[in-house]
Short mmCIF file of C-alpha atoms and ligand atoms in Angstrom, two decimals:
data_model
loop_
_atom_site.label_atom_id
_atom_site.label_comp_id
_atom_site.label_asym_id
_atom_site.label_seq_id
_atom_site.Cartn_x
_atom_site.Cartn_y
_atom_site.Cartn_z
CA MET A 1 0.00 0.00 0.00
CA ASN A 2 1.15 3.54 -0.71
CA TRP A 3 1.85 6.20 1.89
CA SER A 4 2.79 9.88 1.73
CA VAL A 5 3.97 12.54 4.12
CA ALA A 6 4.65 16.28 4.08
CA ILE A 7 6.11 18.57 6.71
CA HIS A 8 6.48 22.34 6.95
CA GLY A 9 8.51 24.71 9.06
CA GLY A 10 6.45 27.80 8.23
CA ALA A 11 5.73 30.06 5.26
CA GLY A 12 6.27 33.77 4.87
CA ALA A 13 8.70 36.43 3.73
CA ILE A 14 11.77 34.21 3.90
CA PRO A 15 14.54 36.53 2.64
CA GLU A 16 16.85 35.37 -0.13
CA THR A 17 19.60 36.82 2.05
CA LEU A 18 18.93 34.11 4.64
CA SER A 19 22.30 33.20 6.14
CA ALA A 20 23.86 29.99 4.87
CA GLU A 21 24.01 28.85 8.48
CA ARG A 22 20.27 29.23 9.02
CA ARG A 23 19.43 27.74 5.64
CA GLU A 24 21.55 24.68 6.34
CA ALA A 25 20.16 24.30 9.88
CA CYS A 26 16.57 24.45 8.62
CA LEU A 27 17.17 22.07 5.71
CA ALA A 28 19.00 19.61 7.98
CA ALA A 29 16.11 19.68 10.46
CA LEU A 30 13.57 19.14 7.67
CA ASP A 31 15.65 16.35 6.19
CA GLY A 32 16.05 14.48 9.50
CA THR A 33 12.37 14.88 10.37
CA LEU A 34 11.19 13.76 6.95
CA ARG A 35 13.50 10.72 7.09
CA SER A 36 11.93 9.73 10.37
CA GLY A 37 8.49 10.02 8.73
CA VAL A 38 9.61 7.82 5.85
CA GLN A 39 10.97 5.19 8.25
CA GLN A 40 7.85 5.15 10.39
CA LEU A 41 5.35 5.04 7.53
CA SER A 42 7.22 2.40 5.59
CA ALA A 43 7.29 0.29 8.77
CA GLY A 44 3.50 0.52 8.95
CA ALA A 45 3.05 3.24 11.60
CA SER A 46 -0.31 5.01 11.77
CA ALA A 47 -0.64 8.49 10.27
CA ILE A 48 -1.77 9.97 13.58
CA ASP A 49 1.31 8.69 15.46
CA VAL A 50 3.61 9.86 12.69
CA VAL A 51 2.31 13.43 12.49
CA GLU A 52 2.48 13.77 16.29
CA ASP A 53 6.08 12.54 16.33
CA LEU A 54 7.26 14.65 13.42
CA VAL A 55 5.76 17.81 14.86
CA ALA A 56 7.31 17.05 18.28
CA MET A 57 10.70 16.71 16.54
CA LEU A 58 10.23 20.07 14.83
CA GLU A 59 9.11 21.63 18.14
CA ASP A 60 12.45 20.62 19.63
CA GLU A 61 14.34 22.38 16.83
CA PRO A 62 15.31 25.95 17.83
CA SER A 63 15.17 27.01 14.16
CA PHE A 64 11.39 26.91 14.02
CA ASN A 65 8.63 28.95 15.62
CA ALA A 66 7.12 26.17 17.74
CA GLY A 67 8.23 24.66 21.04
CA HIS A 68 11.87 25.67 21.67
CA GLY A 69 12.31 28.61 19.31
CA ALA A 70 8.74 29.94 19.57
CA VAL A 71 8.28 33.66 18.92
CA TYR A 72 7.60 36.16 21.72
CA THR A 73 4.42 37.97 22.66
CA ARG A 74 4.69 41.75 22.93
CA GLU A 75 5.18 41.23 26.68
CA GLY A 76 8.31 39.15 26.04
CA THR A 77 6.70 35.80 26.96
CA HIS A 78 5.78 32.76 24.87
CA GLU A 79 2.24 31.47 24.36
CA LEU A 80 2.18 28.27 22.33
CA GLU A 81 -0.63 26.47 20.52
CA ALA A 82 -1.08 23.20 18.67
CA ALA A 83 -3.71 20.93 17.15
CA ILE A 84 -3.90 17.39 15.86
CA MET A 85 -6.60 15.59 13.88
CA ASP A 86 -7.16 11.95 13.01
CA GLY A 87 -9.16 12.06 9.78
CA ASP A 88 -10.06 8.40 9.86
CA ALA A 89 -11.54 8.50 13.36
CA GLY A 90 -12.82 12.07 12.94
CA SER A 91 -11.26 12.93 16.29
CA CYS A 92 -9.12 15.91 17.20
CA GLY A 93 -7.43 17.74 20.06
CA ALA A 94 -6.06 21.25 20.46
CA VAL A 95 -4.36 23.45 23.04
CA THR A 96 -3.71 27.17 23.20
CA GLN A 97 -2.06 29.72 25.53
CA ILE A 98 0.45 27.12 26.63
CA MET A 99 3.39 28.52 28.61
CA THR A 100 5.09 25.57 30.30
CA ILE A 101 4.56 22.43 28.21
CA ARG A 102 7.68 21.42 26.26
CA ASN A 103 5.78 19.80 23.37
CA PRO A 104 2.32 21.30 22.93
CA ILE A 105 1.53 18.76 20.20
CA ARG A 106 1.88 15.91 22.71
CA LEU A 107 -0.62 17.66 24.96
CA ALA A 108 -3.02 18.21 22.05
CA ARG A 109 -2.84 14.46 21.36
CA GLN A 110 -3.70 13.75 24.99
CA VAL A 111 -6.64 16.15 24.82
CA MET A 112 -7.85 14.11 21.85
CA ASP A 113 -7.24 10.71 23.44
CA ARG A 114 -7.89 11.28 27.13
CA SER A 115 -10.31 14.16 27.62
CA PRO A 116 -13.99 14.58 26.73
CA HIS A 117 -13.09 17.86 24.97
CA VAL A 118 -11.53 19.09 21.75
CA MET A 119 -9.69 22.19 22.97
CA LEU A 120 -8.15 23.29 26.26
CA CYS A 121 -6.44 26.59 26.99
CA GLY A 122 -4.07 28.18 29.48
CA GLU A 123 -4.00 27.02 33.08
CA GLY A 124 -6.61 24.32 32.57
CA ALA A 125 -4.63 22.80 29.72
CA GLU A 126 -1.40 22.98 31.70
CA SER A 127 -2.84 21.39 34.82
CA PHE A 128 -4.30 18.57 32.66
CA GLY A 129 -0.78 18.15 31.25
CA ALA A 130 0.74 18.06 34.74
CA ASP A 131 -1.85 15.50 35.91
CA ILE A 132 -1.03 13.10 33.10
CA GLY A 133 2.74 13.66 33.25
CA VAL A 134 3.38 15.58 30.04
CA GLU A 135 6.86 17.18 30.24
CA GLN A 136 6.87 20.69 31.69
CA VAL A 137 9.48 23.40 31.33
CA ASP A 138 9.96 26.99 32.39
CA ASN A 139 8.66 29.59 29.91
CA THR A 140 12.29 30.69 29.37
CA TYR A 141 13.02 27.25 27.84
CA PHE A 142 11.43 28.61 24.65
CA ASP A 143 13.83 31.62 24.47
CA THR A 144 16.15 32.01 21.49
CA GLN A 145 18.26 34.98 20.37
CA LEU A 146 16.80 34.85 16.87
CA ARG A 147 13.21 35.36 18.09
CA ARG A 148 14.27 37.94 20.71
CA ALA A 149 15.91 40.01 17.95
CA GLU A 150 12.72 39.64 15.87
CA LEU A 151 10.64 40.98 18.78
CA ASP A 152 13.03 43.86 19.42
CA ARG A 153 12.82 44.85 15.75
CA ALA A 154 9.04 44.62 15.76
CA LEU A 155 8.69 46.69 18.94
CA SER A 156 11.08 49.38 17.72
CA ASP A 157 9.32 49.71 14.37
CA PRO A 158 6.10 47.79 13.65
CA THR A 159 6.74 48.07 9.90
CA LEU A 160 9.72 45.76 10.48
CA ALA A 161 7.48 43.09 12.03
CA VAL A 162 7.85 40.86 8.99
CA GLN A 163 7.82 37.28 10.11
CA GLU A 164 9.50 34.71 7.99
CA GLY A 165 7.12 32.03 9.20
CA SER A 166 8.41 28.90 10.90
CA THR A 167 5.26 27.46 12.43
CA VAL A 168 5.56 23.69 12.03
CA GLY A 169 3.20 21.06 10.70
CA ALA A 170 2.96 17.53 9.36
CA VAL A 171 0.39 15.64 7.30
CA ALA A 172 0.47 11.95 6.47
CA MET A 173 -1.48 9.20 4.75
CA ASP A 174 -0.46 5.78 6.05
CA MET A 175 -0.43 2.37 4.35
CA GLN A 176 -4.02 1.82 5.36
CA GLY A 177 -5.10 5.06 3.71
CA ARG A 178 -5.70 6.88 6.99
CA CYS A 179 -4.98 10.64 6.98
CA ALA A 180 -3.85 12.85 9.86
CA SER A 181 -2.68 16.40 10.38
CA ALA A 182 -0.78 18.23 13.13
CA THR A 183 0.32 21.86 13.52
CA SER A 184 2.22 23.69 16.28
CA THR A 185 3.25 27.32 16.66
CA GLY A 186 4.35 30.17 18.88
CA GLY A 187 2.04 32.42 16.84
CA MET A 188 3.10 35.78 15.46
CA THR A 189 5.99 37.89 16.78
CA GLY A 190 4.77 40.62 19.12
CA LYS A 191 1.24 39.22 19.28
CA TRP A 192 -1.03 40.42 22.07
CA CYS A 193 -1.19 38.10 25.05
CA GLY A 194 -4.28 35.93 24.65
CA ARG A 195 -4.25 36.12 20.83
CA ILE A 196 -5.24 32.82 19.20
CA GLY A 197 -4.20 32.05 15.64
CA ASP A 198 -5.34 29.53 13.06
CA SER A 199 -2.98 26.69 13.98
CA PRO A 200 -4.98 25.28 16.93
CA LEU A 201 -8.35 25.93 15.28
CA ILE A 202 -9.69 22.77 13.69
CA GLY A 203 -10.78 23.66 10.16
CA SER A 204 -8.70 26.84 9.90
CA GLY A 205 -5.05 25.82 10.31
CA THR A 206 -5.40 22.07 10.85
CA TYR A 207 -7.82 19.57 9.36
CA ALA A 208 -8.10 15.95 8.24
CA ASP A 209 -10.96 13.78 7.04
CA THR A 210 -11.21 10.32 5.53
CA SER A 211 -9.70 11.46 2.22
CA CYS A 212 -7.10 14.12 2.99
CA ALA A 213 -5.10 16.03 5.59
CA ILE A 214 -4.05 19.68 5.60
CA SER A 215 -1.74 21.83 7.75
CA CYS A 216 -1.49 25.58 7.19
CA THR A 217 1.04 28.28 7.99
CA GLY A 218 1.00 32.01 7.49
CA HIS A 219 -0.97 35.02 8.65
CA GLY A 220 -3.31 33.36 11.12
CA GLU A 221 -6.05 35.98 11.05
CA ALA A 222 -6.39 35.55 7.26
CA PHE A 223 -6.43 31.76 7.54
CA ILE A 224 -9.18 31.96 10.16
CA ARG A 225 -11.28 34.32 8.02
CA HIS A 226 -11.01 31.97 5.04
CA VAL A 227 -11.35 28.79 7.17
CA VAL A 228 -8.64 27.56 4.84
CA ALA A 229 -8.08 23.92 5.76
CA HIS A 230 -11.75 22.96 5.83
CA GLU A 231 -12.53 24.97 2.71
CA ILE A 232 -9.89 23.03 0.78
CA SER A 233 -11.15 19.67 2.04
CA ALA A 234 -14.77 20.62 1.29
CA MET A 235 -13.94 21.57 -2.31
CA HIS A 236 -12.15 18.26 -2.65
CA ARG A 237 -14.83 16.14 -0.95
CA HIS A 238 -18.01 17.76 -2.27
CA GLY A 239 -16.78 19.12 -5.58
CA GLY A 240 -14.29 16.45 -6.57
CA VAL A 241 -11.63 19.11 -7.09
CA PRO A 242 -8.09 17.67 -6.89
CA ILE A 243 -6.69 18.66 -3.55
CA ASP A 244 -3.81 20.76 -4.86
CA GLU A 245 -6.15 22.61 -7.23
CA ALA A 246 -8.50 23.29 -4.32
CA ALA A 247 -5.56 24.67 -2.32
CA HIS A 248 -4.52 26.92 -5.22
CA ALA A 249 -8.08 28.22 -5.48
CA VAL A 250 -8.42 28.98 -1.77
CA LEU A 251 -4.96 30.52 -1.34
CA GLY A 252 -5.46 32.43 -4.58
CA LYS A 253 -8.33 34.33 -2.95
CA MET A 254 -6.09 35.51 -0.12
CA GLU A 255 -3.75 38.49 -0.15
CA ASP A 256 -0.25 37.93 -1.57
CA GLY A 257 2.13 36.61 1.04
CA ALA A 258 -0.61 35.09 3.19
CA GLY A 259 1.19 31.77 3.68
CA GLY A 260 1.09 28.18 2.52
CA VAL A 261 -0.33 24.71 3.07
CA ILE A 262 0.86 21.12 2.93
CA LEU A 263 -1.58 18.41 1.91
CA VAL A 264 -1.81 14.66 1.42
CA ASP A 265 -4.45 12.51 -0.20
CA ALA A 266 -4.51 9.42 -2.38
CA SER A 267 -2.74 11.39 -5.13
CA GLY A 268 0.31 11.94 -2.88
CA ALA A 269 1.90 14.88 -1.04
CA HIS A 270 1.60 18.52 -2.10
CA ALA A 271 2.77 21.96 -1.03
CA VAL A 272 0.97 25.09 -2.20
CA ILE A 273 2.45 28.48 -1.37
CA ASN A 274 1.17 32.04 -1.54
CA ALA A 275 4.29 33.62 -0.04
CA LYS A 276 7.94 34.09 -0.76
CA GLY A 277 8.73 30.69 0.64
CA MET A 278 7.87 27.83 2.94
CA TYR A 279 10.29 25.52 4.74
CA ARG A 280 9.01 22.15 3.65
CA GLY A 281 9.62 18.52 2.82
CA LEU A 282 7.58 15.95 0.89
CA ALA A 283 8.03 12.18 0.62
CA GLU A 284 6.03 9.35 -0.92
CA SER A 285 6.32 5.56 -0.95
CA GLY A 286 7.31 5.64 -4.64
CA GLY A 287 10.68 7.13 -3.64
CA ARG A 288 10.03 10.87 -3.83
CA PHE A 289 11.99 12.77 -1.16
CA GLU A 290 12.34 16.56 -1.43
CA THR A 291 13.04 19.48 0.83
CA ALA A 292 12.91 23.13 -0.20
CA ILE A 293 12.56 26.69 1.07
CA TRP A 294 11.70 29.23 -1.65
CA ASN A 295 8.63 28.93 -3.75
CA ASP A 296 10.28 28.44 -7.11
CA GLN A 297 12.07 25.34 -5.88
CA MET A 298 9.15 22.95 -5.74
CA ALA A 299 5.53 24.01 -5.84
CA GLU A 300 4.32 27.41 -6.92
CA LEU A 301 1.00 29.18 -6.70
N1 LIG B 401 -0.29 30.75 11.39
C1 LIG B 401 0.51 31.10 12.55
C2 LIG B 401 -0.29 32.04 13.39
O1 LIG B 401 -0.90 32.95 12.86
C3 LIG B 401 1.81 31.72 12.21
C4 LIG B 401 2.62 31.08 11.14
O2 LIG B 401 2.19 30.12 10.52
O3 LIG B 401 3.73 31.55 10.90
O4 LIG B 401 -0.25 31.94 14.58
#
């Protein structure tokens, strides 16, 4: 049976002047994460376990805006969010305003598996995490110089608050044809405390059903307004539109630079970008294995 997987490390205004050091670090992280996905799926792992694991790996990478490496709020703190969805079971879990959980995606999975709810926020989410033994860290664990410099630039001049993306996500279809999606983020640099983006919102930034899985990245407010992930799946499911064409149509209605999506369905893995670039990797059972950053390297809107 075929399988496919795609990961992203965020879309946005990724400058062509990106340092070689950062480019190599991001590509190496994408490569290692994607390889793990290939190994797991070819060994028969379930899509839901794979997307959780791959996103947790990306959360641990300081290069990306999720987990260690998350961006700062305008108060200089970190508020993390994540969501996961099992398209086959139709079940999902999400967390937001997380300040002390090392891997928010692991907590989102526990919300899905072990709570009667879909979404938990703030203190309630964290005390659920503590009760079930999910790893906790101090909020300063998420600090990195890169994101601090980004915040300082944004606070000194809001016109410089251009984020190059770096939210993380994974989508997979396993050998049994089951689809799953997971997304995790620190949000947007300098965001107000309490702001919630698209990533933890099922249907906006994260969605999976029996035929496809989608994870989004970009300007969260725009992705919420367009309910991007569900809109793509609905065009595909109800209208029979190929999933990548549906993604082009939905992202094409958004302002330039809005972001990007990764998708899987029976036709394989896709990346569709309406931005300068998206850190991403795609692999399929037929042997395809690609990583890329700018939008002329692989898929283009
Ligand atoms: N979509 C995320 C948010 O708005 C940010 C990103 O993908 O870069 O929180």
